mmCIF file of C-alpha atoms in Angstrom:
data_model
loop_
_atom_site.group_PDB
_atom_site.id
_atom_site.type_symbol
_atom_site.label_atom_id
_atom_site.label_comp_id
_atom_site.label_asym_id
_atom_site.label_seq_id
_atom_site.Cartn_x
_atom_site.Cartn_y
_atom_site.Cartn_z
ATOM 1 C CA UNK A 1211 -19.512 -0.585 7.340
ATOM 2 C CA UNK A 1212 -20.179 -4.091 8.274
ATOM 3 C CA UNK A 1213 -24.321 -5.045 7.345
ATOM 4 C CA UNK A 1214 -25.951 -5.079 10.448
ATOM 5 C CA UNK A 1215 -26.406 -9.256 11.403
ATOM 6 C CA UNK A 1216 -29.770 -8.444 12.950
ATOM 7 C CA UNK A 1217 -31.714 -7.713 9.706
ATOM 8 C CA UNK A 1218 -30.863 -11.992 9.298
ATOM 9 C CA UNK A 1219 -33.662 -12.255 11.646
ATOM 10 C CA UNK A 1220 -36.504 -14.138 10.413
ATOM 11 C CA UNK A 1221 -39.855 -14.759 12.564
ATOM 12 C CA UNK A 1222 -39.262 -18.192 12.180
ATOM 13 C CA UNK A 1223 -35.963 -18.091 14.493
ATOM 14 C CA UNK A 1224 -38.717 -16.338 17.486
ATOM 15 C CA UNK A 1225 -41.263 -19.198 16.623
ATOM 16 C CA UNK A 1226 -38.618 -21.753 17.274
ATOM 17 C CA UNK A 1227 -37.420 -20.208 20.449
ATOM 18 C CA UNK A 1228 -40.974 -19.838 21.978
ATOM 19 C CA UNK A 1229 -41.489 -23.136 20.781
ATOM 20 C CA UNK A 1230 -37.941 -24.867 22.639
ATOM 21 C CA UNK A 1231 -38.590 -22.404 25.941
ATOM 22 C CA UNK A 1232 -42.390 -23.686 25.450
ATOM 23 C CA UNK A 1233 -41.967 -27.205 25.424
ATOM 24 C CA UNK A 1234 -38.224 -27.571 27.346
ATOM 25 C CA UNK A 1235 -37.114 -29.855 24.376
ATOM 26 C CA UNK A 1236 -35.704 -29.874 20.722
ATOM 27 C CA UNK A 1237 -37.935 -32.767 19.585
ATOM 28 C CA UNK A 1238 -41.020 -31.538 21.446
ATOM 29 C CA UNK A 1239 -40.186 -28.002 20.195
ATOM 30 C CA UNK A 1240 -40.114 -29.708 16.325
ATOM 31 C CA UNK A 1241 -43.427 -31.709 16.811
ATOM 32 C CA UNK A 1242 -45.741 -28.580 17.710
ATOM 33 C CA UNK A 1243 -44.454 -26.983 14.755
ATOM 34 C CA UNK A 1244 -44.563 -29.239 12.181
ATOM 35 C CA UNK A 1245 -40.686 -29.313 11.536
ATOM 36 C CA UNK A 1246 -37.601 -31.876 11.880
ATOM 37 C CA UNK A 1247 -35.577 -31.776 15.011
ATOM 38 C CA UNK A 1248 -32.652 -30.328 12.982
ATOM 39 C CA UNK A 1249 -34.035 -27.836 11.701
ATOM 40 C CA UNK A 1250 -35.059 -26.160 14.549
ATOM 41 C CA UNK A 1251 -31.578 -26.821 16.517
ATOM 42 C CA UNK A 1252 -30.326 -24.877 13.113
ATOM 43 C CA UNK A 1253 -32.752 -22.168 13.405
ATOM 44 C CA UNK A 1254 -31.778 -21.420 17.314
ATOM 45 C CA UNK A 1255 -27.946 -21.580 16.013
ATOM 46 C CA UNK A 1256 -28.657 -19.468 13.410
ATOM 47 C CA UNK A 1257 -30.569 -16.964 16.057
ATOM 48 C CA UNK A 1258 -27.736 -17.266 18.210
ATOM 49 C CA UNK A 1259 -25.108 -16.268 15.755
ATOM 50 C CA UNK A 1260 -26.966 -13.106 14.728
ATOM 51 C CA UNK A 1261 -27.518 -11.730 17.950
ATOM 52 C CA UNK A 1262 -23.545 -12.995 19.418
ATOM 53 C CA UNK A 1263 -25.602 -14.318 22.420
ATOM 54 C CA UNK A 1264 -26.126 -18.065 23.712
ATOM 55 C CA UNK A 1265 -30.018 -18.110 24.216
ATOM 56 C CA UNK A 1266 -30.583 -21.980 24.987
ATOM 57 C CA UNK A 1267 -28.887 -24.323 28.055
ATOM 58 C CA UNK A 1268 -28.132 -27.011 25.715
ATOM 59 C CA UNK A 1269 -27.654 -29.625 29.216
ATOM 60 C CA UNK A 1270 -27.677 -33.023 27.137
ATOM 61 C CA UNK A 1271 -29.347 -36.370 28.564
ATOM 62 C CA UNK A 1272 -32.938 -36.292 29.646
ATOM 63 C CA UNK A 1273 -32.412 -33.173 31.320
ATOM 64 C CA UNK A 1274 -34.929 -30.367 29.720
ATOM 65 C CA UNK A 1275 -32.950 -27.799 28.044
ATOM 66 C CA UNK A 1276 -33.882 -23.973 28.877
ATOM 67 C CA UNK A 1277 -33.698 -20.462 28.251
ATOM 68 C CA UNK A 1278 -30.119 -18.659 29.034
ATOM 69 C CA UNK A 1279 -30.758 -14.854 30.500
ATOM 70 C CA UNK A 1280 -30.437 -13.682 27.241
ATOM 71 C CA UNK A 1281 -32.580 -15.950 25.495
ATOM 72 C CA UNK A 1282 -35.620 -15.000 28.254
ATOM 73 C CA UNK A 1283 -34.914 -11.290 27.122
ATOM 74 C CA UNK A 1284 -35.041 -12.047 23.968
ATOM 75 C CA UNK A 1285 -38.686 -13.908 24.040
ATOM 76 C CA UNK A 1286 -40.126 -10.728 25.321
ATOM 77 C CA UNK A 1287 -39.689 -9.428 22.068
ATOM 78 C CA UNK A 1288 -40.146 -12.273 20.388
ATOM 79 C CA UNK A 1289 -43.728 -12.724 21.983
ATOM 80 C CA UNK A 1290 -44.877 -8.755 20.975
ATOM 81 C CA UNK A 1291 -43.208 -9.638 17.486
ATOM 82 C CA UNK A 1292 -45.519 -12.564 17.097
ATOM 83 C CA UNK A 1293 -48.724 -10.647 18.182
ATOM 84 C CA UNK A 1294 -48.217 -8.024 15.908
ATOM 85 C CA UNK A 1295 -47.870 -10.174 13.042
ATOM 86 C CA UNK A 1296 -51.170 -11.414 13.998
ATOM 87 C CA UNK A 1297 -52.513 -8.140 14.097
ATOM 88 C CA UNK A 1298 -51.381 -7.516 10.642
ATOM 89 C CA UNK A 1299 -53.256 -10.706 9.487
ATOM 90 C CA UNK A 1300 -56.109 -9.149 10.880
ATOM 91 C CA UNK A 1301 -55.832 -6.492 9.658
ATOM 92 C CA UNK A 1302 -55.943 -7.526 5.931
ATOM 93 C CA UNK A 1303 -58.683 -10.046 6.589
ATOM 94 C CA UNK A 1304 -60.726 -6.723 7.682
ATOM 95 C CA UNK A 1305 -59.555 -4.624 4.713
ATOM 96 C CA UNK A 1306 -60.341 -7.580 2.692
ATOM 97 C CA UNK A 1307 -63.934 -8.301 3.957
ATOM 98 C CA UNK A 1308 -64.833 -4.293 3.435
ATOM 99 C CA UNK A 1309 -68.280 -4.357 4.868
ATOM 100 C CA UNK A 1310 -69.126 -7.804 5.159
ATOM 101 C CA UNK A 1311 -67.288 -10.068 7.556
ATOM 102 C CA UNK A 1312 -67.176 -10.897 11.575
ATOM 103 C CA UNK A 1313 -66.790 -7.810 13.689
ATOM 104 C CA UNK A 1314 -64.519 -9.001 17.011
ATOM 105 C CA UNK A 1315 -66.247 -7.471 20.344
ATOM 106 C CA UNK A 1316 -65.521 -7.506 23.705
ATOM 107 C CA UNK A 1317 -67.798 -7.369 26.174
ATOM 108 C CA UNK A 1318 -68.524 -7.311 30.014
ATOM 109 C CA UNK A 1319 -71.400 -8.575 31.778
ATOM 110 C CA UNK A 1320 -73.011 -5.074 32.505
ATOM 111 C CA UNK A 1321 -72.472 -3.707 29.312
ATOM 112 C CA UNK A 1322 -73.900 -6.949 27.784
ATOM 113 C CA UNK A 1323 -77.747 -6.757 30.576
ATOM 114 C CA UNK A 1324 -77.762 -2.479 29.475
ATOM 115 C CA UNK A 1325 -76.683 -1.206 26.274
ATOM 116 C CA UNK A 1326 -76.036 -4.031 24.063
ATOM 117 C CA UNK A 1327 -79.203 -5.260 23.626
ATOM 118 C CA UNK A 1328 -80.333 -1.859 21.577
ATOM 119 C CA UNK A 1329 -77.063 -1.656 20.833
ATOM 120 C CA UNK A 1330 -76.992 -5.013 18.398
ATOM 121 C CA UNK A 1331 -80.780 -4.404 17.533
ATOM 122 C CA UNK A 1332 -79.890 -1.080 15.701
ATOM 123 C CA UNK A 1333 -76.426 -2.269 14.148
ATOM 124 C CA UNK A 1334 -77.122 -5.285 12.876
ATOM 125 C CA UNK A 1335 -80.298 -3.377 11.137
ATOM 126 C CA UNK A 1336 -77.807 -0.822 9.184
ATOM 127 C CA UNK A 1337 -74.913 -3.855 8.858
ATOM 128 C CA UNK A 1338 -76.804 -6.759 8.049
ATOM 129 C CA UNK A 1339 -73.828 -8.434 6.389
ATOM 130 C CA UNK A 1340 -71.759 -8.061 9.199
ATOM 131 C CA UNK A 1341 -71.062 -11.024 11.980
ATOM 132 C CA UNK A 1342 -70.983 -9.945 15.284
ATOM 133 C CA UNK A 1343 -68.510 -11.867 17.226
ATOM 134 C CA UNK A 1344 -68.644 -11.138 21.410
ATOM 135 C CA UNK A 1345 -65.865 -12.293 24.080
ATOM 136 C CA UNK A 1346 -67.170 -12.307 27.325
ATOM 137 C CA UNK A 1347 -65.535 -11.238 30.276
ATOM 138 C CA UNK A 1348 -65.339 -9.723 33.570
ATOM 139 C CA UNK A 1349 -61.982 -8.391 33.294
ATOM 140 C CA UNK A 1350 -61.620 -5.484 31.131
ATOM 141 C CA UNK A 1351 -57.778 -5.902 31.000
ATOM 142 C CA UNK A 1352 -58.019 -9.428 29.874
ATOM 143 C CA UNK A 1353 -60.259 -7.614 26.680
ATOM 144 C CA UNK A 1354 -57.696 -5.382 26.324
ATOM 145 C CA UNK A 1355 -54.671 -7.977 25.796
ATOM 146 C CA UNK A 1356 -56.806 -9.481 23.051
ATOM 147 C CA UNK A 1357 -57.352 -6.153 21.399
ATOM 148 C CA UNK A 1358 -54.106 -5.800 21.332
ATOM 149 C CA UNK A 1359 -53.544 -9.067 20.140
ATOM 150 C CA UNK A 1360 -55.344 -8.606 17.165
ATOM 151 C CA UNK A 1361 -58.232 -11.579 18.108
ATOM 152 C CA UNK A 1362 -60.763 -8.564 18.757
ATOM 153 C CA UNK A 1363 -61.240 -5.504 16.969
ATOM 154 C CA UNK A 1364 -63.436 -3.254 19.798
ATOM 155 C CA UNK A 1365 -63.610 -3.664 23.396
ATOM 156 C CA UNK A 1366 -65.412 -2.317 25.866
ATOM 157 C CA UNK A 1367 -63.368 -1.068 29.078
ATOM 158 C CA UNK A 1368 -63.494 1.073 32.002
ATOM 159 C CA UNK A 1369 -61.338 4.411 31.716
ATOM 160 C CA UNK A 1370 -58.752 5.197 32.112
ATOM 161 C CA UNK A 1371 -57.625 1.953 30.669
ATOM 162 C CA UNK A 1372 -53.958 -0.219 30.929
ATOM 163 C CA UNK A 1373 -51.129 0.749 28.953
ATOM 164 C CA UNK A 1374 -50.572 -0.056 25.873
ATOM 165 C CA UNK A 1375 -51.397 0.248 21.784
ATOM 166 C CA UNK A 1376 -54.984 1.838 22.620
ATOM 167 C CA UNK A 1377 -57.076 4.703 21.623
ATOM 168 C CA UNK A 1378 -60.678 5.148 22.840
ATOM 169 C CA UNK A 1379 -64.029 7.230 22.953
ATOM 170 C CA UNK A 1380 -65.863 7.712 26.226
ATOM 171 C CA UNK A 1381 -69.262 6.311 26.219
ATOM 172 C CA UNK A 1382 -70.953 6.561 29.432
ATOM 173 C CA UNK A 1383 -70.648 8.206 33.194
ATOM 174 C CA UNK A 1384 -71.861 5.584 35.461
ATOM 175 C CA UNK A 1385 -72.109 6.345 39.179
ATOM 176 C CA UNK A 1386 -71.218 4.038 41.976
ATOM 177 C CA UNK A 1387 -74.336 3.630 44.321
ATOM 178 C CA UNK A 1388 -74.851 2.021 47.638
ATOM 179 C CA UNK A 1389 -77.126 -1.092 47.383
ATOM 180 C CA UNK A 1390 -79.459 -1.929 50.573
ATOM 181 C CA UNK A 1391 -81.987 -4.490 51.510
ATOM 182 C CA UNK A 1392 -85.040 -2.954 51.067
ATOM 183 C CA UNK A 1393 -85.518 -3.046 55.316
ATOM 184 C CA UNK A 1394 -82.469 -1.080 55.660
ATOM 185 C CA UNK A 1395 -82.580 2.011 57.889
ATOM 186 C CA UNK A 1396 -80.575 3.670 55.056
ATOM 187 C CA UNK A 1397 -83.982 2.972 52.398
ATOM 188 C CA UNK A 1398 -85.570 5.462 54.477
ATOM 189 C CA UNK A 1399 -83.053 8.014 54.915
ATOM 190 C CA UNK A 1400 -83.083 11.176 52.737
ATOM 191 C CA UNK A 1401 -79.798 11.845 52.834
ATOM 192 C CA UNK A 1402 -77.008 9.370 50.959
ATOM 193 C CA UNK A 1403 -74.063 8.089 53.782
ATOM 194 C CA UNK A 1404 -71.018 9.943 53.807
ATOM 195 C CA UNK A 1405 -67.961 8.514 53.087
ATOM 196 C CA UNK A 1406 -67.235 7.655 56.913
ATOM 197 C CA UNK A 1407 -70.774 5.599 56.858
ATOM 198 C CA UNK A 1408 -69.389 3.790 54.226
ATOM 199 C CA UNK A 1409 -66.133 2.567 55.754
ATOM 200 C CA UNK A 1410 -67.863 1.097 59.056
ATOM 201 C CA UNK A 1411 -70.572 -1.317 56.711
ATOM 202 C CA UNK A 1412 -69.464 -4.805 55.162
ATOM 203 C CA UNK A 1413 -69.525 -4.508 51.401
ATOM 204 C CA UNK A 1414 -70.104 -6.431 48.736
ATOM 205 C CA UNK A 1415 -68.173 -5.722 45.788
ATOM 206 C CA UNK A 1416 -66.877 -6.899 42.006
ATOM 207 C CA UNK A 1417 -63.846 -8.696 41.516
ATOM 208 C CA UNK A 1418 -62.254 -7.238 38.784
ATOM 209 C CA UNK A 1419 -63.731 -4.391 38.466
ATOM 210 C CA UNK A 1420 -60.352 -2.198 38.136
ATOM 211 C CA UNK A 1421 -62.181 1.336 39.276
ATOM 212 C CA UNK A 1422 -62.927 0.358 42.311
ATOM 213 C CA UNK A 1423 -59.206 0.750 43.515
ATOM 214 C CA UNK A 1424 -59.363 4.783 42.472
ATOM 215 C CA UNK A 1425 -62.844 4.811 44.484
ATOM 216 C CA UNK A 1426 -61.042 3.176 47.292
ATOM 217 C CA UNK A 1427 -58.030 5.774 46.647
ATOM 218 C CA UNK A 1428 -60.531 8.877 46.722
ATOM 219 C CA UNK A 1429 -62.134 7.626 50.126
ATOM 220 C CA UNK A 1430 -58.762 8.077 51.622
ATOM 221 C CA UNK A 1431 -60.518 5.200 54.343
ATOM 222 C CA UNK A 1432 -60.242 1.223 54.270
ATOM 223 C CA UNK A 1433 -63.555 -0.234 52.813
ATOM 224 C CA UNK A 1434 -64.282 -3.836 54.559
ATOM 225 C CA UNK A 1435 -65.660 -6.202 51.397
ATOM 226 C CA UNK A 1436 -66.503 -8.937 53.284
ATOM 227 C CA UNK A 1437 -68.297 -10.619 50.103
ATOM 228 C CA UNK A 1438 -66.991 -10.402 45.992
ATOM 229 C CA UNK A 1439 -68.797 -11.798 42.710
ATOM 230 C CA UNK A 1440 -68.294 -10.538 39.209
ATOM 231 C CA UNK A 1441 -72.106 -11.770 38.968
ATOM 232 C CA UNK A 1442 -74.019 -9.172 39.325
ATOM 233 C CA UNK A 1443 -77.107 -11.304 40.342
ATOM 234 C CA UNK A 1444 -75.426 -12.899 42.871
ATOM 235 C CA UNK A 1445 -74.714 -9.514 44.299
ATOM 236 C CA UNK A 1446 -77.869 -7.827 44.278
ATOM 237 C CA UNK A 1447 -79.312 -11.033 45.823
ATOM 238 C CA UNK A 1448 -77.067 -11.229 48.383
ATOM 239 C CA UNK A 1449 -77.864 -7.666 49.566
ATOM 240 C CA UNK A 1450 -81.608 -8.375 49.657
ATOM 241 C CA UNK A 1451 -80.800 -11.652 51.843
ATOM 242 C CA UNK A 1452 -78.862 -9.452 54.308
ATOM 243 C CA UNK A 1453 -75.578 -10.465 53.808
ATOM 244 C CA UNK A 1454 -74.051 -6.782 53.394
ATOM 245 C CA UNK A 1455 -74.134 -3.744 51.641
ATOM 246 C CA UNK A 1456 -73.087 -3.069 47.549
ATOM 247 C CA UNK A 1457 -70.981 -0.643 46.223
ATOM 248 C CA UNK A 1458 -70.843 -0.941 42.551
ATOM 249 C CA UNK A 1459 -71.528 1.313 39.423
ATOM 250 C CA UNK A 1460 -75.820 1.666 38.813
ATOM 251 C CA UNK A 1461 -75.732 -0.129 35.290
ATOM 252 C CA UNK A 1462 -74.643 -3.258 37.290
ATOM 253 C CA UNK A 1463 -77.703 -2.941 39.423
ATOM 254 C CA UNK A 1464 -81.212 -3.945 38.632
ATOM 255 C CA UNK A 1465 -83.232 -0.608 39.738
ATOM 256 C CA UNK A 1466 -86.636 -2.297 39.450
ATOM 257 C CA UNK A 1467 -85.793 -4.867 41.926
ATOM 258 C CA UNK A 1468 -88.432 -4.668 45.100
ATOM 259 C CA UNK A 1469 -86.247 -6.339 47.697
ATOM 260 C CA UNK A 1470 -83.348 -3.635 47.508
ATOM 261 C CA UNK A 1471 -82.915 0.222 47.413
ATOM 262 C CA UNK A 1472 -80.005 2.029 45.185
ATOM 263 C CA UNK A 1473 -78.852 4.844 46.927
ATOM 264 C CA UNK A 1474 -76.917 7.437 44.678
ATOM 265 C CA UNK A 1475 -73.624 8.903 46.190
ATOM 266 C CA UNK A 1476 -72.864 12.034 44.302
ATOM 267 C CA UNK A 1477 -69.426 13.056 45.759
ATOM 268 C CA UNK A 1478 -67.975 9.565 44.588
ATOM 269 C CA UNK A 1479 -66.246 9.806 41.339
ATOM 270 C CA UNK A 1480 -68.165 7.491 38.334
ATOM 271 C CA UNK A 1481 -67.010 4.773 36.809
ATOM 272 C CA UNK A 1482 -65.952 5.424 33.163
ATOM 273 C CA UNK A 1483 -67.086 3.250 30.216
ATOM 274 C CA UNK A 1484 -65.185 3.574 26.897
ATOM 275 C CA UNK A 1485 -65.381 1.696 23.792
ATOM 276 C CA UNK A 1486 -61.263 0.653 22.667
ATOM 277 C CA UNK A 1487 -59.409 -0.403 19.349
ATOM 278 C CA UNK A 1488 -56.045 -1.047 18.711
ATOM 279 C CA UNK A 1489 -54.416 2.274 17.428
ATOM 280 C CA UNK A 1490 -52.255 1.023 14.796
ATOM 281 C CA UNK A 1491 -54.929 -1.095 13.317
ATOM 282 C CA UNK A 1492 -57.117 -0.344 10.927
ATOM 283 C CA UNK A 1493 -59.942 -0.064 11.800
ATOM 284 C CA UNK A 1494 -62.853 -0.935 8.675
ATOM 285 C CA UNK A 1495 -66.285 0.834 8.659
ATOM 286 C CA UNK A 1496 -68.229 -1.366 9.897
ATOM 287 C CA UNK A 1497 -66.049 -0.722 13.163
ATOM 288 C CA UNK A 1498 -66.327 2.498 12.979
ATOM 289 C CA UNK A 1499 -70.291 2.433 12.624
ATOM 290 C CA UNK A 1500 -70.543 0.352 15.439
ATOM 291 C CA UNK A 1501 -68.505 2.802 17.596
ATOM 292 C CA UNK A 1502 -71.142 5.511 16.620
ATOM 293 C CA UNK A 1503 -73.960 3.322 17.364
ATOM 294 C CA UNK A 1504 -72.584 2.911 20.484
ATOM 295 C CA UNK A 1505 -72.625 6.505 21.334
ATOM 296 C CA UNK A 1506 -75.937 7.447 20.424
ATOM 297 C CA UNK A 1507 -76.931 4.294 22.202
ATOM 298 C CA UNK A 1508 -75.345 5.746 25.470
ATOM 299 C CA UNK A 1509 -75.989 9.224 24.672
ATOM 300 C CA UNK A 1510 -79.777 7.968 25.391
ATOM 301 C CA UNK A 1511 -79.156 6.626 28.515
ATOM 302 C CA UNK A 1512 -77.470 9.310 29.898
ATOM 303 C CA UNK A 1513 -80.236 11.982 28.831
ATOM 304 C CA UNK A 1514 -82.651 9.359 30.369
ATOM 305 C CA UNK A 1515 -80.324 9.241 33.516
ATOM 306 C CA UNK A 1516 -80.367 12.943 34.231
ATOM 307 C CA UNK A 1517 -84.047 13.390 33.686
ATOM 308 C CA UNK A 1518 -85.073 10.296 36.235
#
């Protein structure tokens, strides 16, 4: 039986076609990664004779060359290739460090004002040779494509999370809640708005926070945000000004805040908070301890939650 011709595939072949779809030239290609012209014209020949497919538009003159069908396919894989290679770097730079080294975390904004301040207080107490590293974000997804990556080793995220190479623990339940100047007629009510209430106001809302489209799906009724900002400052201040209505998840919320109410709204499904990793990682223990510390972190809040 003829040797399969696609075990003659090196990762330096993918690097050079990123590289030449990357920069739309040979020469260009060769200057980012430190290499001659001719050998990376060889290397896309070579590709191209182990796979039996043209990849590159080879055009000539100043014309930029490009990326056949094939060769745009092919990329895809290249590009997942590449970040798990990455990954595995990763990897043994964690098995290598043991307990020491930088612990990779990804964070968003309300996670970062509510449970990571105790959070880091009591972890780096236990780990004190540990680094930890946070990435900021207000896109959970955008965490996610890092974890998976390699360039973080934990993220927080809202559940149920984006496909892909995850596995997760729930952390915390956290209920959406209407937020109202503190004039509103809906401060003194004692009964929360139903869901109709809620349609007719103009909301104010998070931009990326990805829950809010299964809220939206549950109301089964259009919600008018006249108003978004992933800073959750700039929301609750806008509210108290009189600009509209919040509905976002409590831990965004500052409950202590005189000039607005938080009204709970118990038949509205929570958002979900979950702490991810990359499942075919491995994961060291100083991951793994900070996982635990950050469920008996949230295990607090909730008891604290459900007794206020």
């Amino acid at each position: 039986m003829e040797p399969d011709r696609w075990l003659g595939v090196e990762l330096r072949h993918f690097l050079a076609l990123e590289a030449v779809a990357r920069e739309g030239s040979f020469g260009k290609a060769a200057a980012s990664l430190g290499y001659t012209q001719s050998a990376v014209s060889q290397q896309i020949a070579a590709l191209e004779r182990i796979v039996g497919q043209r990849l590159v538009e080879r055009p000539g003159g100043p014309k930029p060359v490009s990326l056949t069908e094939a060769g745009r396919l092919l990329l895809k894989h290249a590009d997942a290739i590449a970040a798990r290679v990455a990954a595995a770097q990763a990897d043994l730079s964690a098995l290598e460090d043991g307990e020491a080294g930088t612990l990779n975390v990804g964070v968003f904004q309300s996670v970062g004002q509510r449970i990571l301040p105790e959070l880091m207080r009591r972890y780096l107490h236990g780990w004190p040779q540990v680094k930890v590293s946070l990435t900021e974000s207000a896109n959970d997804e955008e965490l996610l494509t890092l974890v998976e990556r390699g360039d973080l080793d934990l993220t927080f995220a809202d559940l149920p999370m984006t496909e892909g190479p995850f596995e997760s623990v729930e952390l915390l339940r956290d209920p959406y809640v209407l937020v109202v100047a503190a004039d509103s007629p809906f401060a003194e009510r004692d009964t929360p708005p139903s869901v109709r209430e809620l349609a007719q106001l103009e909301l104010i809302g998070h931009k990326h926070c990805r829950t809010i489209r299964q809220l939206e799906a549950n109301i089964r009724l259009p919600l008018n945000f006249v108003f978004r900002s992933d800073h959750n400052q700039t929301v609750q201040a806008l509210v108290a000004s009189g600009v509209g209505a919040a509905l976002v998840p409590r831990l965004t919320m500052d409950p202590e805040d005189p000039t607005t109410k938080l009204i709970e709204l118990p038949k509205l499904p929570p958002r979900v908070i979950a702490l991810a990793w990359h499942r075919d990682r491995y994961r060291t223990p100083a991951a793994h301890a900070f996982v635990e510390t950050a469920e008996e972190i949230t295990a607090e809040l909730d008891r604290e939650a459900v007794a206020a």
